[in-house]
Short mmCIF file of C-alpha atoms in Angstrom, two decimals:
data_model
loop_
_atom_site.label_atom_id
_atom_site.label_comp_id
_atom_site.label_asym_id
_atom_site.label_seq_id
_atom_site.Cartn_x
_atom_site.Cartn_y
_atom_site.Cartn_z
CA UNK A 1 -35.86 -18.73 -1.92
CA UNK A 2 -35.58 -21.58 0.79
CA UNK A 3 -33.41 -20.82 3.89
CA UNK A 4 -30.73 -23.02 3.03
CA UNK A 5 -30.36 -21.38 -0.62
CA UNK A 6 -30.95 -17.55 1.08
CA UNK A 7 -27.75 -18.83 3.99
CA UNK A 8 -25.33 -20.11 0.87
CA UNK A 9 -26.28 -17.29 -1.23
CA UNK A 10 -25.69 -14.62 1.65
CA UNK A 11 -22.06 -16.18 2.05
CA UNK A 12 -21.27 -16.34 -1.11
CA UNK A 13 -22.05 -12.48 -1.64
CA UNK A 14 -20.21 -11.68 1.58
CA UNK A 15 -17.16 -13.62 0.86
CA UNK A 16 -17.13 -12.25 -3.00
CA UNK A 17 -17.22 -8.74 -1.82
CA UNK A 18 -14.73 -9.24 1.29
CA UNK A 19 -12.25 -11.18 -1.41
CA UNK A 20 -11.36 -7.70 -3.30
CA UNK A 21 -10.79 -5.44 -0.46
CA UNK A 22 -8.34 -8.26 1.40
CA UNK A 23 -7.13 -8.66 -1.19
CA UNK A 24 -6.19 -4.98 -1.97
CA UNK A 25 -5.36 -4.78 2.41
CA UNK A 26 -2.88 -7.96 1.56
CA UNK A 27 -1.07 -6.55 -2.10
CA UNK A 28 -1.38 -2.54 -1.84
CA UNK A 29 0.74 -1.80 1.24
CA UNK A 30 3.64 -3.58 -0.46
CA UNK A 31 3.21 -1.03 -3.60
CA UNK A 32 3.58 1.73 -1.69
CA UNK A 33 6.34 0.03 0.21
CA UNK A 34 8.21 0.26 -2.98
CA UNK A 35 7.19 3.79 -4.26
CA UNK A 36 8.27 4.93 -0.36
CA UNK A 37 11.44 3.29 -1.11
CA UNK A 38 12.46 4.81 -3.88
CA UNK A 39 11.66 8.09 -2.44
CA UNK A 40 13.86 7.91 0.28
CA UNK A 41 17.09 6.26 -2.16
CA UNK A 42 15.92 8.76 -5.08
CA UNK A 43 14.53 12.00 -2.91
CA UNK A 44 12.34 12.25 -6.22
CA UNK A 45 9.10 13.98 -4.41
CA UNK A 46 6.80 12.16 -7.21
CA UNK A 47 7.60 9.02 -5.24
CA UNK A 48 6.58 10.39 -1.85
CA UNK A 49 2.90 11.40 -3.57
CA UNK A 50 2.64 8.12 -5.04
CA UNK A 51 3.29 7.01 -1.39
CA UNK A 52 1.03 9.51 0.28
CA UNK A 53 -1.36 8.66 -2.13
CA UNK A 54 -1.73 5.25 -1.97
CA UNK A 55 -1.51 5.06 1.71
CA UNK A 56 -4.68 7.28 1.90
CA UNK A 57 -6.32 4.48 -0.61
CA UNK A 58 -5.52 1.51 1.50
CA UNK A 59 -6.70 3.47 4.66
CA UNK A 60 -9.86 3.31 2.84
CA UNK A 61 -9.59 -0.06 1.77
CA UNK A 62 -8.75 -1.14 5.30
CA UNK A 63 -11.44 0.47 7.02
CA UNK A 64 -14.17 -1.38 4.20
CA UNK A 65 -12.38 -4.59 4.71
CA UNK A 66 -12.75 -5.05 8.55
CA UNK A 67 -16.18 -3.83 8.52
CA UNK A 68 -16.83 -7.08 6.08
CA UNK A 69 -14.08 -8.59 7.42
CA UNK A 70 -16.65 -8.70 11.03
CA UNK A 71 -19.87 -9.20 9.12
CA UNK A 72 -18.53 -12.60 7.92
CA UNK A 73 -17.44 -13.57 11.62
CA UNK A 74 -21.02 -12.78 12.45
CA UNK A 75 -22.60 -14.95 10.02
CA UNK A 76 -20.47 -17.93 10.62
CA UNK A 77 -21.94 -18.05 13.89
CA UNK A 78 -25.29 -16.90 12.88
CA UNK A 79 -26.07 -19.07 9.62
CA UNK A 80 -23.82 -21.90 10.91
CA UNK A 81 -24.10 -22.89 14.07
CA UNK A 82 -23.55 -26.94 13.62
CA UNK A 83 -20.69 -26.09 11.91
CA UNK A 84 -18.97 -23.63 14.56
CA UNK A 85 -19.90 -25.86 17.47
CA UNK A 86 -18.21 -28.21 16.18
CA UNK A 87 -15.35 -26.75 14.36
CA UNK A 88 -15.05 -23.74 16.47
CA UNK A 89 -12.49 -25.37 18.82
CA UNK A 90 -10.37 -27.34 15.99
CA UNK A 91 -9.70 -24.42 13.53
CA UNK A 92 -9.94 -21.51 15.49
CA UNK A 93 -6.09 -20.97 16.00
CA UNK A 94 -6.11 -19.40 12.91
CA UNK A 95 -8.34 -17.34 13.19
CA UNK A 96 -7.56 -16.16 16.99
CA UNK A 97 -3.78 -15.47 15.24
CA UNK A 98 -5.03 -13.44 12.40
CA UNK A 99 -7.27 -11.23 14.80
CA UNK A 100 -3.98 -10.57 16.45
CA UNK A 101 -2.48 -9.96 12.69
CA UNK A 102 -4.93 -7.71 12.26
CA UNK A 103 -4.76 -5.58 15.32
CA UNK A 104 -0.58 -5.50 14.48
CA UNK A 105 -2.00 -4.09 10.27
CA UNK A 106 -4.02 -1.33 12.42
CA UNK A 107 -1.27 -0.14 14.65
CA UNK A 108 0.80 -0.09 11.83
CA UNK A 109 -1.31 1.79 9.49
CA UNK A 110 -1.98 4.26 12.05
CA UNK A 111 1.79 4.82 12.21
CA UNK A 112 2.62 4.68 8.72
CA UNK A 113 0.02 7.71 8.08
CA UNK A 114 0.92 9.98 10.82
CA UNK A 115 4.46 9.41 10.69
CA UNK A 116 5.67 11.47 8.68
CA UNK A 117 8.26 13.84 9.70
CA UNK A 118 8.10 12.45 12.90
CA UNK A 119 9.81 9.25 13.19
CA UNK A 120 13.61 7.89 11.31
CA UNK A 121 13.04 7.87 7.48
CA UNK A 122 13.60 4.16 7.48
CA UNK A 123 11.65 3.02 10.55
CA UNK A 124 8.77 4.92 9.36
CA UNK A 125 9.15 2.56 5.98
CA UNK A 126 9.66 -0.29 7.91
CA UNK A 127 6.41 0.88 9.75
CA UNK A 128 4.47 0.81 6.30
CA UNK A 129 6.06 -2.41 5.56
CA UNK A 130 4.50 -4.28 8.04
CA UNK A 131 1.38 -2.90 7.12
CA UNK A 132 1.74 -5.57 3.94
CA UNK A 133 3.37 -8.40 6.07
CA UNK A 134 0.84 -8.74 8.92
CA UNK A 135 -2.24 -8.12 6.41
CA UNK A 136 -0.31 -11.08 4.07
CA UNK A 137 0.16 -12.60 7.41
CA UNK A 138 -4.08 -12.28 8.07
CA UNK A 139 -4.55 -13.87 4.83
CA UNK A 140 -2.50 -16.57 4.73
CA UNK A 141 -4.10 -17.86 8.42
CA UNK A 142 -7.96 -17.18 6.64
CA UNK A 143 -6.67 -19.39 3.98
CA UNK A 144 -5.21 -22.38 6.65
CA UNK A 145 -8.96 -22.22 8.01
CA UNK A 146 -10.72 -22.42 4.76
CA UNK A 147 -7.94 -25.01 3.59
CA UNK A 148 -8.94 -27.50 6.33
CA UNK A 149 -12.56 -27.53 4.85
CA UNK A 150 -11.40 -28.91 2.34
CA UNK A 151 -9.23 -30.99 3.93
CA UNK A 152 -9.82 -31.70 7.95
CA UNK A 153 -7.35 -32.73 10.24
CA UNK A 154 -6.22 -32.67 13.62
CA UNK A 155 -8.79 -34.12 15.11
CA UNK A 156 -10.27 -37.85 15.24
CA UNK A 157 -13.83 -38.41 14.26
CA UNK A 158 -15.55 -40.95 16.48
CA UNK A 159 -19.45 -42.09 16.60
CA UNK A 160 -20.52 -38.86 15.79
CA UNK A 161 -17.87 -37.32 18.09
CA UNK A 162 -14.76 -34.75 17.09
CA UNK A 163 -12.21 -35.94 19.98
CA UNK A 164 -8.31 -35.80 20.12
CA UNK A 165 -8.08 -32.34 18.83
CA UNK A 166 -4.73 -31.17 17.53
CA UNK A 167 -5.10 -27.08 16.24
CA UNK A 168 -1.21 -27.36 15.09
CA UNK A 169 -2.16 -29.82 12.94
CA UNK A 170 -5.80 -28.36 12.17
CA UNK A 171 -4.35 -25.31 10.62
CA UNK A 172 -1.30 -26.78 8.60
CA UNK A 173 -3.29 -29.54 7.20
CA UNK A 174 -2.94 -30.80 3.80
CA UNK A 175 -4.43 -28.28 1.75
CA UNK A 176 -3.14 -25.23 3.56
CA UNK A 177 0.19 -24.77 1.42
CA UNK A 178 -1.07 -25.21 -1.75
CA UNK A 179 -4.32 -22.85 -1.52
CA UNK A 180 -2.61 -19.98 0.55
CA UNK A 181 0.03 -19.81 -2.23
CA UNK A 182 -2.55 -19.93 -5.37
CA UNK A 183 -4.51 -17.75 -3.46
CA UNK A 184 -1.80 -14.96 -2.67
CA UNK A 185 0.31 -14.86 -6.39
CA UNK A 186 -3.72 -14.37 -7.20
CA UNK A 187 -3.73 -11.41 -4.95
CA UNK A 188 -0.60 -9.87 -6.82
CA UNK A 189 -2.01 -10.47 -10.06
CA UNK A 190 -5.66 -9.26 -9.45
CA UNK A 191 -4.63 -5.98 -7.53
CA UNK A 192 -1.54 -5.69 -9.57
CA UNK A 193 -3.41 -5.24 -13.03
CA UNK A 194 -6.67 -3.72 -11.62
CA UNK A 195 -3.97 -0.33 -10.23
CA UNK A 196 -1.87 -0.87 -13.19
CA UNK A 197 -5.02 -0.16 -15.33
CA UNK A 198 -6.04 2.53 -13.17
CA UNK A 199 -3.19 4.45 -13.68
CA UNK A 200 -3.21 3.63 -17.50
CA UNK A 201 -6.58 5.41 -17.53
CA UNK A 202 -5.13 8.33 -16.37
CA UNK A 203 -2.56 8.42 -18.39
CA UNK A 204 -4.49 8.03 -21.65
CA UNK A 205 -6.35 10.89 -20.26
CA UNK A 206 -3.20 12.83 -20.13
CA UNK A 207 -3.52 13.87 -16.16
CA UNK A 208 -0.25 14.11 -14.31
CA UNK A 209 1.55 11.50 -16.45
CA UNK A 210 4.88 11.34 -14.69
CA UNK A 211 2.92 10.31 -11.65
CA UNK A 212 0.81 7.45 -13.04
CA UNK A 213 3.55 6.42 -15.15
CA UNK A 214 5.43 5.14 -12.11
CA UNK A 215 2.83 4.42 -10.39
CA UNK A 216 1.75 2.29 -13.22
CA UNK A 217 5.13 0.63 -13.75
CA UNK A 218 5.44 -0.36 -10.20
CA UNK A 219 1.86 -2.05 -10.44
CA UNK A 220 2.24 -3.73 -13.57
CA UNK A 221 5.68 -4.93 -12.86
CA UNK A 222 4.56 -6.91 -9.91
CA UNK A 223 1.47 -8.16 -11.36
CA UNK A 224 3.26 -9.11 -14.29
CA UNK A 225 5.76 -11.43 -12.52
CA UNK A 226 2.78 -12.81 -10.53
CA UNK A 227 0.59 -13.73 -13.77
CA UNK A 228 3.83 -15.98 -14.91
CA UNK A 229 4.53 -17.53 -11.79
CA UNK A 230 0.62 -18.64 -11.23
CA UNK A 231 0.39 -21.59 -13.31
CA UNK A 232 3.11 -22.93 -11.03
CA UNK A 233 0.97 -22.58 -8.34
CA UNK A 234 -2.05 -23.39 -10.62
CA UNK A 235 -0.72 -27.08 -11.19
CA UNK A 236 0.33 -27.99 -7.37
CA UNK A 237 -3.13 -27.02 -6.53
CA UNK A 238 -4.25 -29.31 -9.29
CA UNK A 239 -2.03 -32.15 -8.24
CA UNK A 240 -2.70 -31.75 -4.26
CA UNK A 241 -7.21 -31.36 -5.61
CA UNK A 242 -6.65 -34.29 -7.60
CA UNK A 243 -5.05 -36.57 -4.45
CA UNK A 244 -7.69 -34.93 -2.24
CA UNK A 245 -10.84 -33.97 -3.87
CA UNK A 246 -11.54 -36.56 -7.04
CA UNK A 247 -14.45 -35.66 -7.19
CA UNK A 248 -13.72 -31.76 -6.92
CA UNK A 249 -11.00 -32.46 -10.11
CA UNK A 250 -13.95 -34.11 -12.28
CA UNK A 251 -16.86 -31.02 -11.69
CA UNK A 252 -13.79 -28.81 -12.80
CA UNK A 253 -13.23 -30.64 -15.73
CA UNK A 254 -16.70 -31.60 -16.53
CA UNK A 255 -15.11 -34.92 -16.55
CA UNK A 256 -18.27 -37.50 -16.45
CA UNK A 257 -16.58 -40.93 -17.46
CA UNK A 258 -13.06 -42.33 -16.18
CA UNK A 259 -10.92 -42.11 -19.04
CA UNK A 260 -7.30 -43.42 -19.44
CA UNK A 261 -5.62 -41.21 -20.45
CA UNK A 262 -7.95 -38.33 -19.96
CA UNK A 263 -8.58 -35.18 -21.95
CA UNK A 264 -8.32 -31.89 -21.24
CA UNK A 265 -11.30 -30.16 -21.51
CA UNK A 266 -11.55 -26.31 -23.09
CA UNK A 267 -14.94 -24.90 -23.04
CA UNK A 268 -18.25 -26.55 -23.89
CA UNK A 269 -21.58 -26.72 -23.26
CA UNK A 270 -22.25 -29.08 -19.80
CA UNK A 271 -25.20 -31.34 -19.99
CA UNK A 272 -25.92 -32.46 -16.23
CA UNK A 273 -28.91 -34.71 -17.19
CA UNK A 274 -27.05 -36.71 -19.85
CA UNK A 275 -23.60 -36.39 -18.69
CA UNK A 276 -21.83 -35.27 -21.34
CA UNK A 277 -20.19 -31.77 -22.31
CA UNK A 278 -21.06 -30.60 -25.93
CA UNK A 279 -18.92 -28.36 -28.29
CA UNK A 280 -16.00 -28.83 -26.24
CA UNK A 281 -12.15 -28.84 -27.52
CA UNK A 282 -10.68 -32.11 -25.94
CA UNK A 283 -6.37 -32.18 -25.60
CA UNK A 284 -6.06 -35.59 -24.96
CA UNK A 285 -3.66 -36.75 -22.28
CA UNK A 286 -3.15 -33.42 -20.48
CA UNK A 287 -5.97 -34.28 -17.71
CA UNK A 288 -3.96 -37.14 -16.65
CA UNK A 289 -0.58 -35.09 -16.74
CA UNK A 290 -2.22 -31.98 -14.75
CA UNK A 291 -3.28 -34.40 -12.55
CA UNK A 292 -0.58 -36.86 -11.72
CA UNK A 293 2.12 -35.89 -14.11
CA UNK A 294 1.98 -38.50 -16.55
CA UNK A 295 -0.55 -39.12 -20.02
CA UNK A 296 -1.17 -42.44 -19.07
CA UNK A 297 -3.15 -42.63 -15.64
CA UNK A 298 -6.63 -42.72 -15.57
CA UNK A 299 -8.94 -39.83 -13.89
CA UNK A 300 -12.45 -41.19 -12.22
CA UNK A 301 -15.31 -39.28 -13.24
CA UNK A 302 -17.89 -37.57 -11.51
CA UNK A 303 -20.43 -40.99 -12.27
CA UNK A 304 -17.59 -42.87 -10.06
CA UNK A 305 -19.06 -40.85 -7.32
CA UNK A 306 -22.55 -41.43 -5.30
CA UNK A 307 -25.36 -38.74 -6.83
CA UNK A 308 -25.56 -37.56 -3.15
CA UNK A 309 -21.82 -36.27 -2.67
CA UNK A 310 -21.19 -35.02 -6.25
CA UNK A 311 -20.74 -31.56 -6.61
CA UNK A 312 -22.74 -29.36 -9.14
CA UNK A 313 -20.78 -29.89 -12.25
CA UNK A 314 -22.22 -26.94 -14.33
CA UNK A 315 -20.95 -24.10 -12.42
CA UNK A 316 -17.95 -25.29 -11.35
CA UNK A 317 -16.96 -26.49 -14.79
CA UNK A 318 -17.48 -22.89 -16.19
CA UNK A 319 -15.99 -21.33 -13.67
CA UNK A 320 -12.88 -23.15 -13.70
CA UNK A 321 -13.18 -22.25 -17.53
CA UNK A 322 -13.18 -18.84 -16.85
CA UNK A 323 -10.48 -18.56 -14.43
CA UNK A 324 -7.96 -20.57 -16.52
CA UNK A 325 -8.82 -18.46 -20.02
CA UNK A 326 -8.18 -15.50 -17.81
CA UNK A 327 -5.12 -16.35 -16.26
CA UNK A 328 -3.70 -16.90 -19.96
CA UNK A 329 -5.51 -13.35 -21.26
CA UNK A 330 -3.09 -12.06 -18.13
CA UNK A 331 -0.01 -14.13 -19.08
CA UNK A 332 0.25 -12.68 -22.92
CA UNK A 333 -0.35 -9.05 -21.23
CA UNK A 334 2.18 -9.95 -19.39
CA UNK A 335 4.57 -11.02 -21.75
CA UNK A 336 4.01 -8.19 -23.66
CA UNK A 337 4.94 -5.57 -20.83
CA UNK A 338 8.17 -7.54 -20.84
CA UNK A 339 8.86 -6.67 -24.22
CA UNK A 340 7.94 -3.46 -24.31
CA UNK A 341 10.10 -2.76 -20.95
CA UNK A 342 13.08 -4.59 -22.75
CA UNK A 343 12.84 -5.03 -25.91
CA UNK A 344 10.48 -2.63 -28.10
CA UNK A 345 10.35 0.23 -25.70
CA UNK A 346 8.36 2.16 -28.41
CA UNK A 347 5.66 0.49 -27.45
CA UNK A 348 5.44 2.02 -23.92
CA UNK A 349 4.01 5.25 -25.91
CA UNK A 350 1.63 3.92 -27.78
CA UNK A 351 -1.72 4.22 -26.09
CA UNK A 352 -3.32 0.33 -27.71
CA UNK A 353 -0.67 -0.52 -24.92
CA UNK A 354 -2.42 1.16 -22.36
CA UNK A 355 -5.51 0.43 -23.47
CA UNK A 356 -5.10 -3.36 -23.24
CA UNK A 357 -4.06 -2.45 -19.06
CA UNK A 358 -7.39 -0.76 -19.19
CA UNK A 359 -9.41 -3.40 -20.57
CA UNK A 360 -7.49 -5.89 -17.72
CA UNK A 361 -8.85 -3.71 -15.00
CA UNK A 362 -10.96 -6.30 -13.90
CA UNK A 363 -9.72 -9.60 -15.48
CA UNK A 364 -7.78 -10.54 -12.44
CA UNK A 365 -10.87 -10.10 -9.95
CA UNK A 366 -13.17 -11.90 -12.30
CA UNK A 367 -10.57 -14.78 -12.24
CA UNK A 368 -9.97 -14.59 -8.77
CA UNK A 369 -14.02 -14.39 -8.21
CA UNK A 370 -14.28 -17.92 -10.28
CA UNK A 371 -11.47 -19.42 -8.34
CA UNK A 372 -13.22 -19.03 -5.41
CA UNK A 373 -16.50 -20.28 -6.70
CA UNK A 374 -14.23 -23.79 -7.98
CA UNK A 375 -12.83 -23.88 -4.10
CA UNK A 376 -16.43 -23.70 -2.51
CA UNK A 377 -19.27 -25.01 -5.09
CA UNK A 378 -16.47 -27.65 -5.76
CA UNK A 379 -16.50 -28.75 -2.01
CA UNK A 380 -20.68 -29.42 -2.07
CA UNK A 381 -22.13 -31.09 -0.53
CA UNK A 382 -19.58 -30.97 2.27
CA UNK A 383 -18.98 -27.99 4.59
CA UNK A 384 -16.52 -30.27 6.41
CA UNK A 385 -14.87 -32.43 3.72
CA UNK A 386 -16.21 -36.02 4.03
CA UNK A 387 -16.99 -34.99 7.40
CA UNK A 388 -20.55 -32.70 7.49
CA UNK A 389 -22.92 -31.63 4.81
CA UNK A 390 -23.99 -28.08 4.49
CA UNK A 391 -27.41 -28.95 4.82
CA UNK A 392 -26.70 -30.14 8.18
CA UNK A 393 -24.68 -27.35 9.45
CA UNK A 394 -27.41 -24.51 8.66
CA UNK A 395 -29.29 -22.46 10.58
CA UNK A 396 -32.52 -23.65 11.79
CA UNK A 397 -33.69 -20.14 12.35
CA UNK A 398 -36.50 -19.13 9.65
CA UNK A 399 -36.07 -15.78 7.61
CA UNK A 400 -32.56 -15.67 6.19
CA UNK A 401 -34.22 -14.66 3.22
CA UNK A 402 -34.80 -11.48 4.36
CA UNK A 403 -31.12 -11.14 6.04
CA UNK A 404 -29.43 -12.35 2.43
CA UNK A 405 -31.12 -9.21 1.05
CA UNK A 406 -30.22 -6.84 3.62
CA UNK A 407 -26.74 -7.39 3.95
CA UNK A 408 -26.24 -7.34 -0.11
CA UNK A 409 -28.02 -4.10 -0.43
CA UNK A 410 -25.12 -2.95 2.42
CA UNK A 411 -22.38 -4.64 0.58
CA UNK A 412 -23.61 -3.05 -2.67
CA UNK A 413 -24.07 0.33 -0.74
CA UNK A 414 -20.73 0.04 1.33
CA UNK A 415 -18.57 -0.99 -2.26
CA UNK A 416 -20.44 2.18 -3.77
CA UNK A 417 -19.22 4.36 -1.24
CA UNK A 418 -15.70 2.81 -1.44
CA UNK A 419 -15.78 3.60 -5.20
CA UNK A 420 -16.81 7.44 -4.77
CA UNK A 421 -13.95 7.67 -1.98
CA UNK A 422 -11.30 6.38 -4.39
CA UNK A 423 -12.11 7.97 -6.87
CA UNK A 424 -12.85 11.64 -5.38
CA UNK A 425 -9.11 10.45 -4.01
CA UNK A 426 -7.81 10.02 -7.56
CA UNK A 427 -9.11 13.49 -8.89
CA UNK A 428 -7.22 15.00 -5.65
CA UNK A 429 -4.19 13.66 -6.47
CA UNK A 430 -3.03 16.71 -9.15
CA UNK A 431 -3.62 19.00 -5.92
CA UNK A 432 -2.09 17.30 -3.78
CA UNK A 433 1.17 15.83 -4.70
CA UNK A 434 2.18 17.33 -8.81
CA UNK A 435 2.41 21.55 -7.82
CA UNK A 436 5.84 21.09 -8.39
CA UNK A 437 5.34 19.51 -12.16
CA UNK A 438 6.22 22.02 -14.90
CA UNK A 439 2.50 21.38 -16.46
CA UNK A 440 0.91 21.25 -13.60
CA UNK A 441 -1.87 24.12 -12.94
CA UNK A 442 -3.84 24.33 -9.88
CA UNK A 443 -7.63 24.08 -10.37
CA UNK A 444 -8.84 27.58 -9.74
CA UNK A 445 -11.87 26.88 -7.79
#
């Protein structure tokens, strides 16, 4: 493994690990927010263990994420240095403004956990509140930096030279809008179904199933909602990529040849060498509507583009693949938990319902995952859209090798340890929080 291959490949493990627990830090708060809630309106005590609960979880979660959260601020500087030299002083508004997001999540975490009995009901809610507002808050400002990779401004680019700097305009650029809100509803949705099945485990288990059940409507609820407002977001990202990123639009689609109107493109096989996609199921017209809202424009295709700044189609194409047939495996879920909640209620004691939450634990981080993957193998070669190749912006240090397998074996060891903590947390929740359920029975040892 080269050094340029060991730097991209250490990133891209980084940044897939980091993704889940922000993304948990960004969604879970606001879950307990509402089981907190309707503790304090209902005085039901279930509530407050669901609260209790979960706020021991993201305490977990939020002590994982800003150790990753740091090791990524590391390697920016440390595999990147061309590329934080330069872009340092543009885009780092955002990122100054989500450390101080961040230290406003930890004050208010700490508060939310040992306030209990100590401060005004409601201001002690409001306290776990902004737990989920300034950790949405931290997210959304990641996503305004990542955004104007893909789409620079603020800044003029002269002989070589980044002058005329503008960070207002640097971190609302173009793309900012469109990503951050994708990005979040994907946040709902991936968290949402990944508790909701959680708690569906346990209840097809038969452990404290007045506690999971509302814990498990709460979760699926939201994520529910989120998984049918996402291809809203899902086609104003593809409008704003196709304006933006051509070339981005074509790798996605696997679209070699400008076509007018295009096709749609569902699965396949992608050959690279002789351009083509084989065994695919073409919906004519749709490309062109997706992409500028109409069946009649054409769409260029990645041969429009110069070899050198075409991005690799193969895994871009399938991930895009995967992330769309997800999103739809999520939408029918979703559609029917809204029939079971009002409609065929009988359905909310069956256990095949619970079973399909189970099997959707992971969907929505697997989607999320491939999103990412379209965002960043999607932008390549560029690190700095149209502006500087990755190639450029590396490291000329020798060794990453040896760094890329180091910090996966911590991120493997550190998500491991995350795992036991949850779940030794899960198993303590009987003890903890249902002594006052009529089946309950302590555990005698």
């Amino acid at each position: 493994m080269n050094d340029f291959i060991a730097a991209r490949s250490q990133m891209a493990v980084s940044l897939g690990f980091h993704i889940i627990f922000s993304c948990i830090g960004m969604v879970m708060p606001f879950f307990m927010a509402i089981a907190h809630y309707k503790y304090l309106k209902t005085g039901d005590e279930v509530y407050k263990g669901l609260t209790k609960a979960w706020s021991k979880g993201i305490a977990i979660l939020f002590a994982t994420g800003a150790v990753s959260g740091t090791m990524l601020s590391f390697e920016l500087g440390l595999l990147w240095p061309e590329f934080m030299k330069h872009a340092g002083p543009i885009f780092g508004m955002p990122f100054s403004l989500e450390g101080t997001a961040f230290f406003v999540e930890a004050i208010a975490i700490g508060f939310f956990l040992y306030g209990w009995n100590k401060f005004n009901p409601w201001f002690h809610w409001l306290t776990g509140l902004l737990v989920g507002i300034s950790g949405l808050s931290s997210g959304i400002l990641v996503l305004a930096a990542n955004a104007w990779m893909n789409s620079p401004a603020g800044f003029d680019y002269i002989n070589g030279n980044y002058v005329n700097i503008d960070p207002v305009k640097a971190m609302f650029n173009d793309a900012w809008f469109s990503q951050a809100l994708h990005m979040i509803i994907a946040a709902f949705v991936a968290t949402g179904f990944a508790v909701a099945g959680l708690h569906a485990f346990m209840i097809l288990k038969k452990k404290n199933i007045e506690f999971h059940k509302k814990a498990f409507k709460i979760a699926a609820t939201c994520a529910c909602i989120a998984a049918l407002i996402q291809p809203i977001s899902g086609d104003i990202s593809a409008k704003d990529v196709s304006k933006r990123q051509p070339e981005k639009l074509a790798a996605m689609e696997a679209h070699f040849h400008t076509e007018a109107p295009a096709s749609f493109i569902l699965g396949g096989i992608v050959n690279e060498k002789e351009e083509r996609v084989d065994y695919a199921i073409k919906i004519p017209g749709l490309l062109s509507f997706l992409a500028y809202g109409n069946v009649k424009d054409p769409v260029k295709g990645i041969t429009d583009f110069p070899k050198e700044d075409r991005p690799p189609v193969a895994i871009t194409h399938y991930s895009f693949q995967i992330m769309i047939m997800l999103g739809v495996a999520l939408m029918i879920l979703a559609v029917i938990y809204i029939l079971a909640t009002f409609k065929t209620k009988t359905w909310l004691t069956k256990q095949w319902f619970y079973k399909l939450f189970v099997v959707a634990t992971p969907l929505g981080y697997i989607a999320l995952e491939a999103g990412w993957t379209v965002t960043e193998v999607g932008r390549q070669p560029w690190i700095i859209y149209k502006i500087m190749r990755t190639a450029d912006a590396v490291t000329p240090m020798p060794g990453i090798a040896y760094s890329f397998y180091l910090f996966t074996a911590i991120f493997i060891s550190l998500s491991a340890i995350v795992i036991f903590l949850l779940y030794r947390q899960m198993k303590m929740v009987p003890v903890l929080y249902d002594s006052t359920d009529k089946n309950y029975k302590p555990n005698k040892k």
